[in-house]
Coordinates of C-alpha atoms in Angstrom, one line a residue:
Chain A
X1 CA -118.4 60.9 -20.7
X2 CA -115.9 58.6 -22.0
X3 CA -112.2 58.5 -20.6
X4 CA -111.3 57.2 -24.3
X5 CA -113.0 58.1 -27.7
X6 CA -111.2 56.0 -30.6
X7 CA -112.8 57.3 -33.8
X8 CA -112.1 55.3 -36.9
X9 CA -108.2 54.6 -36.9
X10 CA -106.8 53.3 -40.0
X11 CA -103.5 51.7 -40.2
X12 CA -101.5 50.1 -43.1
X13 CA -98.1 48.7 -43.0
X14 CA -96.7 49.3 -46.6
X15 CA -99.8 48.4 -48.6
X16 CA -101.9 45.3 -45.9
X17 CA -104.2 47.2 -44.0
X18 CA -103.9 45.8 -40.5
X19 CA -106.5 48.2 -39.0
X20 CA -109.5 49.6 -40.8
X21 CA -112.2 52.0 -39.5
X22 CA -111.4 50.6 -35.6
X23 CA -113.9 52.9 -33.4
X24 CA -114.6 52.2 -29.9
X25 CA -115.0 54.2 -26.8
X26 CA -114.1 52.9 -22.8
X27 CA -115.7 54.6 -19.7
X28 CA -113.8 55.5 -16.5
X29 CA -113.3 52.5 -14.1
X30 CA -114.2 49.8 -16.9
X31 CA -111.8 47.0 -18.3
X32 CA -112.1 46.0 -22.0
X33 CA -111.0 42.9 -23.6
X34 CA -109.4 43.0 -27.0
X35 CA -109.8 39.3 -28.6
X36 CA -109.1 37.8 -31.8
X37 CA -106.9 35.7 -34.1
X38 CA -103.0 36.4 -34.5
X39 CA -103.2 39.1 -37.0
X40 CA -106.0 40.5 -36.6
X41 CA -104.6 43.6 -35.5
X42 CA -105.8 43.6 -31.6
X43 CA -101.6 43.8 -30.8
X44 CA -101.3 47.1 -33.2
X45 CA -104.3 48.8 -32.0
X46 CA -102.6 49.2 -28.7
X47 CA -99.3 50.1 -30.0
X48 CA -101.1 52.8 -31.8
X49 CA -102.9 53.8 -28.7
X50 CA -99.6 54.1 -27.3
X51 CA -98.0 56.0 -29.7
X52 CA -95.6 52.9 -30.6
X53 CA -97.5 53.4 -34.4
X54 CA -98.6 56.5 -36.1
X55 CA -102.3 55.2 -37.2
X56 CA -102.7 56.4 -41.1
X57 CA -106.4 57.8 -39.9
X58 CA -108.4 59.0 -37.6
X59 CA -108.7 60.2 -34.0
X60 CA -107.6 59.5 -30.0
X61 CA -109.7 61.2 -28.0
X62 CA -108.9 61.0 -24.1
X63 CA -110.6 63.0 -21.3
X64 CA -111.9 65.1 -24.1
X65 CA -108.3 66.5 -25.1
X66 CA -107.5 64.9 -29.2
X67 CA -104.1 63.3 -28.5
X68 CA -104.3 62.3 -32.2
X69 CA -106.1 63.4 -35.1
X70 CA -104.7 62.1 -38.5
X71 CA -105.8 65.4 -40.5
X72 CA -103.3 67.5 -38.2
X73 CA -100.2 67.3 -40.0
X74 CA -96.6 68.1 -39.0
X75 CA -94.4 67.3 -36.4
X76 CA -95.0 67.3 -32.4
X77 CA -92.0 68.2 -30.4
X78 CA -90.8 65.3 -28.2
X79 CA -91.9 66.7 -25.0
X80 CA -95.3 67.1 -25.9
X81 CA -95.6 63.6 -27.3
X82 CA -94.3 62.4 -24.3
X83 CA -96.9 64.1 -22.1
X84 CA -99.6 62.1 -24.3
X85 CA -98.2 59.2 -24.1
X86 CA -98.2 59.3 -20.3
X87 CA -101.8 59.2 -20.7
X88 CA -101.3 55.1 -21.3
X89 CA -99.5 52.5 -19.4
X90 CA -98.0 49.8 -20.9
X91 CA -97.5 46.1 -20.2
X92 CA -96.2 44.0 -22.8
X93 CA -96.4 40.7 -23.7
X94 CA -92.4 39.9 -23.4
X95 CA -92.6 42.0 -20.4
X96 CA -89.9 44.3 -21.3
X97 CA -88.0 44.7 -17.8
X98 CA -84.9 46.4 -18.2
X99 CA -81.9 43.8 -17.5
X100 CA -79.5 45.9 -15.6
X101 CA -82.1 47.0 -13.3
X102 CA -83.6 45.6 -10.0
X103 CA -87.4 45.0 -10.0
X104 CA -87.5 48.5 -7.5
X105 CA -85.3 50.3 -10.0
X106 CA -87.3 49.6 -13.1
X107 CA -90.4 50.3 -11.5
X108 CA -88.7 53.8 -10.2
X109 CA -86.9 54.9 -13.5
X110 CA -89.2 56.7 -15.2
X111 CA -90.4 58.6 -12.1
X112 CA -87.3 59.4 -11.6
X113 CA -86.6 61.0 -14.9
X114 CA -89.7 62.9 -14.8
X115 CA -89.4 64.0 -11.2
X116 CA -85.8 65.2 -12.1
X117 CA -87.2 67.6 -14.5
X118 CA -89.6 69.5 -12.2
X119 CA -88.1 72.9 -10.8
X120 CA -88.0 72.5 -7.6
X121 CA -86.1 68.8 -7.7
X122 CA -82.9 70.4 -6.7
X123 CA -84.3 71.6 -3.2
X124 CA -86.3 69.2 -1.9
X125 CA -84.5 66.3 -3.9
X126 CA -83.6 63.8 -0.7
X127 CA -87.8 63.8 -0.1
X128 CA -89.2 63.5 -3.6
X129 CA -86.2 60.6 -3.8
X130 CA -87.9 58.7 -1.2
X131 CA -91.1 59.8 -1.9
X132 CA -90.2 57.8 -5.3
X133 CA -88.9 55.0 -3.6
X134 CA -91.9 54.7 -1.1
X135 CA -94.3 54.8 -3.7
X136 CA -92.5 51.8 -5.5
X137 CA -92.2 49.6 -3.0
X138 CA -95.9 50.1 -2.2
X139 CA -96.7 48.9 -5.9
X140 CA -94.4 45.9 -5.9
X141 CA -95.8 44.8 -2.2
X142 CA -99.3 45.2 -3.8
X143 CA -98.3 42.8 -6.5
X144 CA -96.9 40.5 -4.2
X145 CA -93.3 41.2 -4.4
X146 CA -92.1 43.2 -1.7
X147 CA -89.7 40.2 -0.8
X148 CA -88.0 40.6 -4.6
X149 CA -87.3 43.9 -5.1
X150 CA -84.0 43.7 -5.2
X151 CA -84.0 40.6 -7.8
X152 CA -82.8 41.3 -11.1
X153 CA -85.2 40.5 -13.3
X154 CA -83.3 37.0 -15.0
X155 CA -83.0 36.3 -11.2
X156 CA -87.5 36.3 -11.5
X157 CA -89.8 34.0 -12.8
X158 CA -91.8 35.2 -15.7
X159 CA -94.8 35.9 -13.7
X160 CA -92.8 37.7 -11.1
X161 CA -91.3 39.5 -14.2
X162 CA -94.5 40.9 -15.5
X163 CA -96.2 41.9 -12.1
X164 CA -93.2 43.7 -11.8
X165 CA -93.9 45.7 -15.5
X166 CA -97.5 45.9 -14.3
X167 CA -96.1 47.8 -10.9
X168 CA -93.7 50.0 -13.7
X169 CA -96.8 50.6 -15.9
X170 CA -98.5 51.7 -12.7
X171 CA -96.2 53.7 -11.4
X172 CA -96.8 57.1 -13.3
X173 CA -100.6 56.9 -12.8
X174 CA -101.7 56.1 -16.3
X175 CA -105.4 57.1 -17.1
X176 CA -105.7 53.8 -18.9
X177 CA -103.6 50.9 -19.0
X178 CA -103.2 48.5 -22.0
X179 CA -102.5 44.8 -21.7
X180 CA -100.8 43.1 -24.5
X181 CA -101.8 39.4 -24.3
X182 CA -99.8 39.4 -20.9
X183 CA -100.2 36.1 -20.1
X184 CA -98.4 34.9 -23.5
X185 CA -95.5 34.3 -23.1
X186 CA -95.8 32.1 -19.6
X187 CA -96.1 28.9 -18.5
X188 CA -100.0 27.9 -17.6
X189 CA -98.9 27.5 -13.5
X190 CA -97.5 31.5 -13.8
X191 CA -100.2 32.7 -16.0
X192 CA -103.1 32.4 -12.9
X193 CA -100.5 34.6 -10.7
X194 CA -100.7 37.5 -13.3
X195 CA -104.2 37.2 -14.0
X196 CA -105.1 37.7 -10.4
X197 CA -103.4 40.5 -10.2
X198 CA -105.1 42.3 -13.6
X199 CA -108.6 41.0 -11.8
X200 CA -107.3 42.7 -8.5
X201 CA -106.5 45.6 -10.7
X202 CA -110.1 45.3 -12.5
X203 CA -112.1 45.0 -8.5
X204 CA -110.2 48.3 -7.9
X205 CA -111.9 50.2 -10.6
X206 CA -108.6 50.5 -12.7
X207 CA -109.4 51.6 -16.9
X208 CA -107.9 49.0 -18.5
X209 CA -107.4 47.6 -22.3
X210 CA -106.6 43.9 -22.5
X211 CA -105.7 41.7 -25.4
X212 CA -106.0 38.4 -24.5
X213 CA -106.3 34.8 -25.7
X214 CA -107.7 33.9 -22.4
X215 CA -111.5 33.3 -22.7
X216 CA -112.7 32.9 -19.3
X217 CA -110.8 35.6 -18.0
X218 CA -112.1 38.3 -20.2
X219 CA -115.8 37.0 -19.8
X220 CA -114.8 37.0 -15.7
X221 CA -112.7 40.2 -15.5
X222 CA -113.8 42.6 -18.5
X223 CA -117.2 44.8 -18.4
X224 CA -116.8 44.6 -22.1
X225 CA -115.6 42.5 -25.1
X226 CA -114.1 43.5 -28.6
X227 CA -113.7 40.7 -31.4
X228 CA -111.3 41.7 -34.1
X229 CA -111.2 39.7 -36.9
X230 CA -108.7 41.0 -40.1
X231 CA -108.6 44.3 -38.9
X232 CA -112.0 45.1 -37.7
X233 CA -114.1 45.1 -35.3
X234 CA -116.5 42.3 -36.0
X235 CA -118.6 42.4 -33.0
X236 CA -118.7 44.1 -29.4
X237 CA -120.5 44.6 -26.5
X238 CA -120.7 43.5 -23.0
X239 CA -118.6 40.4 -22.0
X240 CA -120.9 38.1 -21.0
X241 CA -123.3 38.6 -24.2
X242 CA -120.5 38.5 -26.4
X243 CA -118.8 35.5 -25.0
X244 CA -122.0 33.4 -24.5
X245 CA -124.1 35.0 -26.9
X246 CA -122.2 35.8 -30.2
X247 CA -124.4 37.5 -32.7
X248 CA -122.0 37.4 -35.5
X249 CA -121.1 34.1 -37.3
X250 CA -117.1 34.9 -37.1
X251 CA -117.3 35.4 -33.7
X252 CA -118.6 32.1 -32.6
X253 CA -116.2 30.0 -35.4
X254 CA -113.5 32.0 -33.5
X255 CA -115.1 31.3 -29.8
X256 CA -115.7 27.5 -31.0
X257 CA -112.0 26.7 -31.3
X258 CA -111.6 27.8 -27.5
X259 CA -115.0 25.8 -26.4
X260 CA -113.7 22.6 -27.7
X261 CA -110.4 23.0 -27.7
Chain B
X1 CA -25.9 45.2 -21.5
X2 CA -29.1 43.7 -20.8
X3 CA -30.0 46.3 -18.3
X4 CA -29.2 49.0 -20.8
X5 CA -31.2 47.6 -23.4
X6 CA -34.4 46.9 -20.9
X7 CA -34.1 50.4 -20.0
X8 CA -34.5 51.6 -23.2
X9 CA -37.0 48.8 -24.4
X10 CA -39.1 50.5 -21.1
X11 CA -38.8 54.1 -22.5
X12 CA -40.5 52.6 -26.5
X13 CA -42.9 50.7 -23.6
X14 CA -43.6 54.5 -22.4
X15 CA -44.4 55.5 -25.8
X16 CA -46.1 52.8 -27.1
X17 CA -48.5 53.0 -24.0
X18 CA -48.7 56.7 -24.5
X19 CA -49.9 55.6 -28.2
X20 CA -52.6 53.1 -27.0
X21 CA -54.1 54.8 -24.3
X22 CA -54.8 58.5 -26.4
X23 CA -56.0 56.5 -29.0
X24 CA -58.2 54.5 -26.9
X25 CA -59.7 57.4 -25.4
X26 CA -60.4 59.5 -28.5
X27 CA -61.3 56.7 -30.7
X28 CA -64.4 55.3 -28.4
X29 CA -66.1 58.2 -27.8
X30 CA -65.3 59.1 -31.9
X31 CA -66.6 55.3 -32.6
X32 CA -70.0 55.9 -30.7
X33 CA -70.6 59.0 -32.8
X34 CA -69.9 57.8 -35.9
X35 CA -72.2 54.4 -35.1
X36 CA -75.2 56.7 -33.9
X37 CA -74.6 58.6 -36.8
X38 CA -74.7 55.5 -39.2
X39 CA -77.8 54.4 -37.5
X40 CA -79.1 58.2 -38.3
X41 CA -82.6 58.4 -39.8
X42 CA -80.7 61.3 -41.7
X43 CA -79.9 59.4 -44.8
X44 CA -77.0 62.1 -45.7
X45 CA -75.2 61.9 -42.5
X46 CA -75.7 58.0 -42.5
X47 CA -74.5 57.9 -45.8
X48 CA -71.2 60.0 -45.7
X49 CA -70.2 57.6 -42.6
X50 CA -70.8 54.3 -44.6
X51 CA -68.2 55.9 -47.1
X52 CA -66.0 56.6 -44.2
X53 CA -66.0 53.8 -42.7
X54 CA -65.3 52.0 -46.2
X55 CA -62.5 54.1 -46.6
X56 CA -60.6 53.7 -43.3
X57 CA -61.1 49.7 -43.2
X58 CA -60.5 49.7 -46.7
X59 CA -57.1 50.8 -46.8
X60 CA -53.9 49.6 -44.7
X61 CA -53.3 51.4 -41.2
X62 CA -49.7 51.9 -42.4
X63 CA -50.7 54.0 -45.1
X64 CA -53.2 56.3 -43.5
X65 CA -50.2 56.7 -41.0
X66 CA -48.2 58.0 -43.8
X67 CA -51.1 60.3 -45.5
X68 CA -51.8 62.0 -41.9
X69 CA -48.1 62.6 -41.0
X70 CA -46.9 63.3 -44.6
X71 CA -49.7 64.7 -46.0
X72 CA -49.9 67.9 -44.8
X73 CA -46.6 68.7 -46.0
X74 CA -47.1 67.6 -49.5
X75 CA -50.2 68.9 -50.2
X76 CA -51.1 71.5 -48.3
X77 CA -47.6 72.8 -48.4
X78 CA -47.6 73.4 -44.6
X79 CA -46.4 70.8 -42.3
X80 CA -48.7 71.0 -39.1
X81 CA -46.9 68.2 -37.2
X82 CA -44.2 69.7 -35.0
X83 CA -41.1 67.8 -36.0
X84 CA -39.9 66.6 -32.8
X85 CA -40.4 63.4 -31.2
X86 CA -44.2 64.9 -29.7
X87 CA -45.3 66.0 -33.3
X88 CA -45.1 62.0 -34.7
X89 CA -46.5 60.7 -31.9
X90 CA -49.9 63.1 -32.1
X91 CA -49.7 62.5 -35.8
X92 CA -50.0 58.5 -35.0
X93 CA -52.7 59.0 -32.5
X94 CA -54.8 61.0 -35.0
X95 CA -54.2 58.3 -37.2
X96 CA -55.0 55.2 -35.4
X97 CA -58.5 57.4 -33.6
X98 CA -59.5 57.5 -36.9
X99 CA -58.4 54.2 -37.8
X100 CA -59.9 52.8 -34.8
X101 CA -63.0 55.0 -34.5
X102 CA -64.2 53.4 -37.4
X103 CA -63.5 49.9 -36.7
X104 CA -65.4 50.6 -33.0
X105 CA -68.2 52.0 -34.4
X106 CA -69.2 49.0 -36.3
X107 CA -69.0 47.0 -32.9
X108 CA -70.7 49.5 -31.1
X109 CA -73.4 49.5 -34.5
X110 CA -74.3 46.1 -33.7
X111 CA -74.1 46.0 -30.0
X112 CA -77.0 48.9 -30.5
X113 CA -78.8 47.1 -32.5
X114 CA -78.9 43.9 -30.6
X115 CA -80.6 45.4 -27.4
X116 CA -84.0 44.2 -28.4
X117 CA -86.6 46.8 -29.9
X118 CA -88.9 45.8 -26.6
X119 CA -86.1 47.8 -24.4
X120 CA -86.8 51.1 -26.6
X121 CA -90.1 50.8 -26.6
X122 CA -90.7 50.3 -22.9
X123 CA -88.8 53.2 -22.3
X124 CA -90.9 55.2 -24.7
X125 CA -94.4 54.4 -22.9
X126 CA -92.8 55.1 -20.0
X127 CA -92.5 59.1 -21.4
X128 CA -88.8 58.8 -21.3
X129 CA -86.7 61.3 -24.4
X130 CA -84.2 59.6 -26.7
X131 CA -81.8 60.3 -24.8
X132 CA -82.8 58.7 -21.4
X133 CA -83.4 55.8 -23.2
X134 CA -80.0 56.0 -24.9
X135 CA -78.4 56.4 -21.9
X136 CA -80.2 54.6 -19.1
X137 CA -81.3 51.7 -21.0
X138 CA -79.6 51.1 -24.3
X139 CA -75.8 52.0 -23.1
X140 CA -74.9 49.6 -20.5
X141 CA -76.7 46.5 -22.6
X142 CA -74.9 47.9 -25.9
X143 CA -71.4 47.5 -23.9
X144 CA -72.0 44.4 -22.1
X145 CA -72.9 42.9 -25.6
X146 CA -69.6 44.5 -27.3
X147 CA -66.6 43.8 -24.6
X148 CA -65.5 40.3 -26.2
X149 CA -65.0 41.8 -30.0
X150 CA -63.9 44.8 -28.5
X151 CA -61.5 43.3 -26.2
X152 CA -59.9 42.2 -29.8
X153 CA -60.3 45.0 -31.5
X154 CA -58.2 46.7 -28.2
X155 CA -55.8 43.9 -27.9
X156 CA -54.7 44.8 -31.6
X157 CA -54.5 48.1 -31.1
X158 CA -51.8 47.0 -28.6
X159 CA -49.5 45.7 -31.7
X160 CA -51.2 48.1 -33.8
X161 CA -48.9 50.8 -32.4
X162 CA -45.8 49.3 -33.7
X163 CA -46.6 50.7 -37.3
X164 CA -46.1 54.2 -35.8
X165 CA -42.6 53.4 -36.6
X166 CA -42.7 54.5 -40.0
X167 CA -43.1 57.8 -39.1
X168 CA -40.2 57.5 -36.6
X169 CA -41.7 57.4 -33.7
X170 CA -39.9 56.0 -30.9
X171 CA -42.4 53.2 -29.7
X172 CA -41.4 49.6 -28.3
X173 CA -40.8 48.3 -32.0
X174 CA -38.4 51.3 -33.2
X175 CA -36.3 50.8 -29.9
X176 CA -35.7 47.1 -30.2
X177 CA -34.6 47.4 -33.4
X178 CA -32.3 50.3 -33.3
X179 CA -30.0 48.1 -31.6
X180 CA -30.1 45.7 -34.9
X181 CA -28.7 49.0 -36.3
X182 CA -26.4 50.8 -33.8
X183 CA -24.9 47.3 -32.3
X184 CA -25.3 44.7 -34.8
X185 CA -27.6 42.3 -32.3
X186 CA -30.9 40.8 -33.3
X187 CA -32.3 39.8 -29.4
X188 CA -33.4 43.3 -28.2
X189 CA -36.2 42.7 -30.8
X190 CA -37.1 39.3 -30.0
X191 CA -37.0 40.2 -26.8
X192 CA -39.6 43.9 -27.3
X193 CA -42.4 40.7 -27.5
X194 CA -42.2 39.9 -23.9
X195 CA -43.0 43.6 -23.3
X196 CA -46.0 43.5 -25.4
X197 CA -47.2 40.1 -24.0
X198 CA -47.3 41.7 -20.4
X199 CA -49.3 44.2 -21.8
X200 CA -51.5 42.3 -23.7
X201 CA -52.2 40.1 -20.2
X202 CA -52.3 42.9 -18.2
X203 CA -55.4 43.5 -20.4
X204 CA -56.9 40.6 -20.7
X205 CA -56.9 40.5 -17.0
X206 CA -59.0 44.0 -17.1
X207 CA -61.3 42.6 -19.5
X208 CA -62.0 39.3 -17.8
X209 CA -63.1 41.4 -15.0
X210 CA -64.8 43.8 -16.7
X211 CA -67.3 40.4 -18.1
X212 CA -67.6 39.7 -14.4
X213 CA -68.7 43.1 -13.5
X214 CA -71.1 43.0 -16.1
X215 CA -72.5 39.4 -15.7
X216 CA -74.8 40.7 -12.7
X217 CA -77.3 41.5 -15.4
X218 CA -78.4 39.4 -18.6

């Protein structure tokens, strides 16, 4: 069965439609790619995915539980929103690091939070502490960091900066984790470090969602490819085929500007 | 005589820092809520703070002074300040909080909204409430953003507190110039601005250190 079922989401942003009739579904231990044009609403599709947007229609299935369905109306209490959402990590394109933070800090916070909300934190608080800080320093040493944890994050480069989001994003064991174009907003000598670690990531069986302007990578790293094009899903199907082989004419206009480009 | 008039230029200095420093601590806390509550999604609420806020910058300090300490009297035909020398100075301090408050919150108003919408939003993937993210990700970047126009805004305050003399009370201002009344010399006033310039460096020194404390981050 599918880890994710995304059953025709609709969203519209006063009267554009940015997504229309999106459905797609992503197995356990796969990586997707999302690819497109600016616009074409690959970026909101994961912000609705992560509850950043409230999609106008349809459904989010994950491990068969509906996280969303658009006919349900009314209001969900905060702490039951926040239990979905922990169902997706995050990594964003302008990283997103919290300033006043060290790289160990922001990749502890939100365990933190959580942890301090379990019953039997005031007892045993000194071992699920260090249990928190064990567990952090293990991510950032598998990103290749253990020698900046301490750095703030203006004291990082920007590929430093986003493997230390991808350890943060990590850190409360999402089900799937969404990329948003995360290799954007770096120089090309930083974007390779980044990418190695999303194709570590991909060798260890992680469920992933990645937007991406980087061709190669998604054919290399992603079991399967989604090209969106004005807000739907034009074509998809399994990297290589889609990459290589495009059946639809959009696709390979779009794929023909990174060929000769 | 200059001993006797520094002594009693120290005792309006006593005052007038007694002035400052209530006001300061009611007035930022008061300034916070009324910017969260302008940046309310409850349109009401935001609302009846925008008309607030007009009010209070709208009209001179010196007057609300005089509504808040005379006001009671007049209108509600019961006076609720004490009339001693304790009863202005709580009077003042209610008036420049609110005085203040408002001025704050539209500091604090844009400090909040200059921590980018990315900072929220990570929080919020990250399953953290409102108010987690308010307070462990928002706060610290909201004050690092607002110390230089507040360190203005506090610095006025400072001279601010000299209008508390129209009610009578006995600040740094009202002393000085008593002696224009009760002796006939002018330089006990002149001389009240070397007390306030102290201050007023005393203060810059906390804020300048204050920015340094803060510049660990960016």
């Amino acid at each position: 069965m599918a880890i994710l079922e995304v059953q025709n989401i609709e969203k519209k942003f006063d009267h554009t439609s940015v997504l229309k009739d999106v459905s797609f579904s992503l197995e356990e231990g796969s990586a997707l790619a999302i690819i497109g044009s600016s616009g074409s609403g690959k970026t909101t599709l994961l912000r609705c995915l992560n509850f950043l947007e409230r999609p106008d229609g349809g459904k989010i299935i994950v491990k068969g539980e509906t996280l969303f369905d658009s006919e349900v109306k009314g209001k969900e209490r905060e702490s039951e929103q926040r239990r979905k959402r922990l169902h997706f990590g995050m990594v964003f394109q302008s990283f997103n690091l919290f300033p006043q933070y060290t790289a160990l800090e922001n990749v502890m916070l939100a365990e933190k939070m959580l942890a301090a909300e379990q019953s039997d934190y005031k007892a045993n608080k000194k071992e699920i502490l260090a249990g928190i800080e064990k567990h952090g320093m293990e991510l950032l040493d598998q990103m290749g960091l253990a020698e900046r944890m301490y750095h703030y994050p203006h004291q990082l480069s920007g590929g430093q900066q986003q493997r230390v989001a991808i350890a943060r994003a990590l850190a409360l064991h999402p089900d799937i984790l969404c990329f948003d174009e995360p290799t954007s907003a770096l120089d090309p000598e930083l974007t390779g470090e980044v990418l190695k670690v999303i194709r570590s990531l991909a060798d260890q069986k992680t469920t992933m969602i990645i937007v991406t302007h980087e061709m190669a990578f998604a054919r290399d790293v992603a079991d399967n490819i989604i090209f969106m094009d004005g807000g739907v899903i034009v074509e998809q199907g399994p990297a290589r085929d889609v990459i290589e082989h495009p059946k639809e004419e959009r696709t390979k206009q779009f794929l023909s500007r990174y060929t000769n480009g | 005589m200059f001993w006797s008039v520094t002594q009693s230029l120290l005792s309006g200095l006593w005052t007038t820092f007694e002035l400052f420093i209530f006001t300061l601590a009611f007035s930022l806390p008061i300034g916070l809520l009324i910017a969260l509550a302008t940046l309310s999604k409850f349109k009401p609420l935001s609302s009846l703070m925008q008309v607030l806020v007009w009010i209070i910058r709208g009209t001179p300090l010196m007057l609300q002074l005089i509504v808040i300490f005379y006001g009671p009297g007049l209108w509600l035909e019961q006076n609720i300040w004490s009339g001693d020398e304790k009863g202005r100075i709580t009077a003042a301090v209610v008036a420049f909080t609110i005085n203040y408050a408002c001025y704050f919150s539209v500091i604090f108003r844009g400090g909040i909204e200059g921590v980018p919408a990315g900072q929220r939003e990570a929080g919020q993937v990250l399953g953290m409430t409102k108010t987690q993210i308010f307070f462990r990700i928002t706060l610290l970047q909201m004050v690092k953003r607002v110390v230089p126009p507040m360190s203005n805004e506090i610095i006025t305050l400072v001279k601010d507190t000299a209008l508390a003399r129209v009610i009578a009370a006995q600040e740094l201002t009202f002393a000085g110039y008593s002696f224009m009344k009760s002796d006939g010399i002018t330089w006990p006033l002149f001389y009240t601005g070397v007390f306030y310039l102290a201050f007023v460096g005393l203060l810059t020194l906390l804020f300048n250190r204050l920015e340094r404390k803060l510049s660990y981050f960016r």
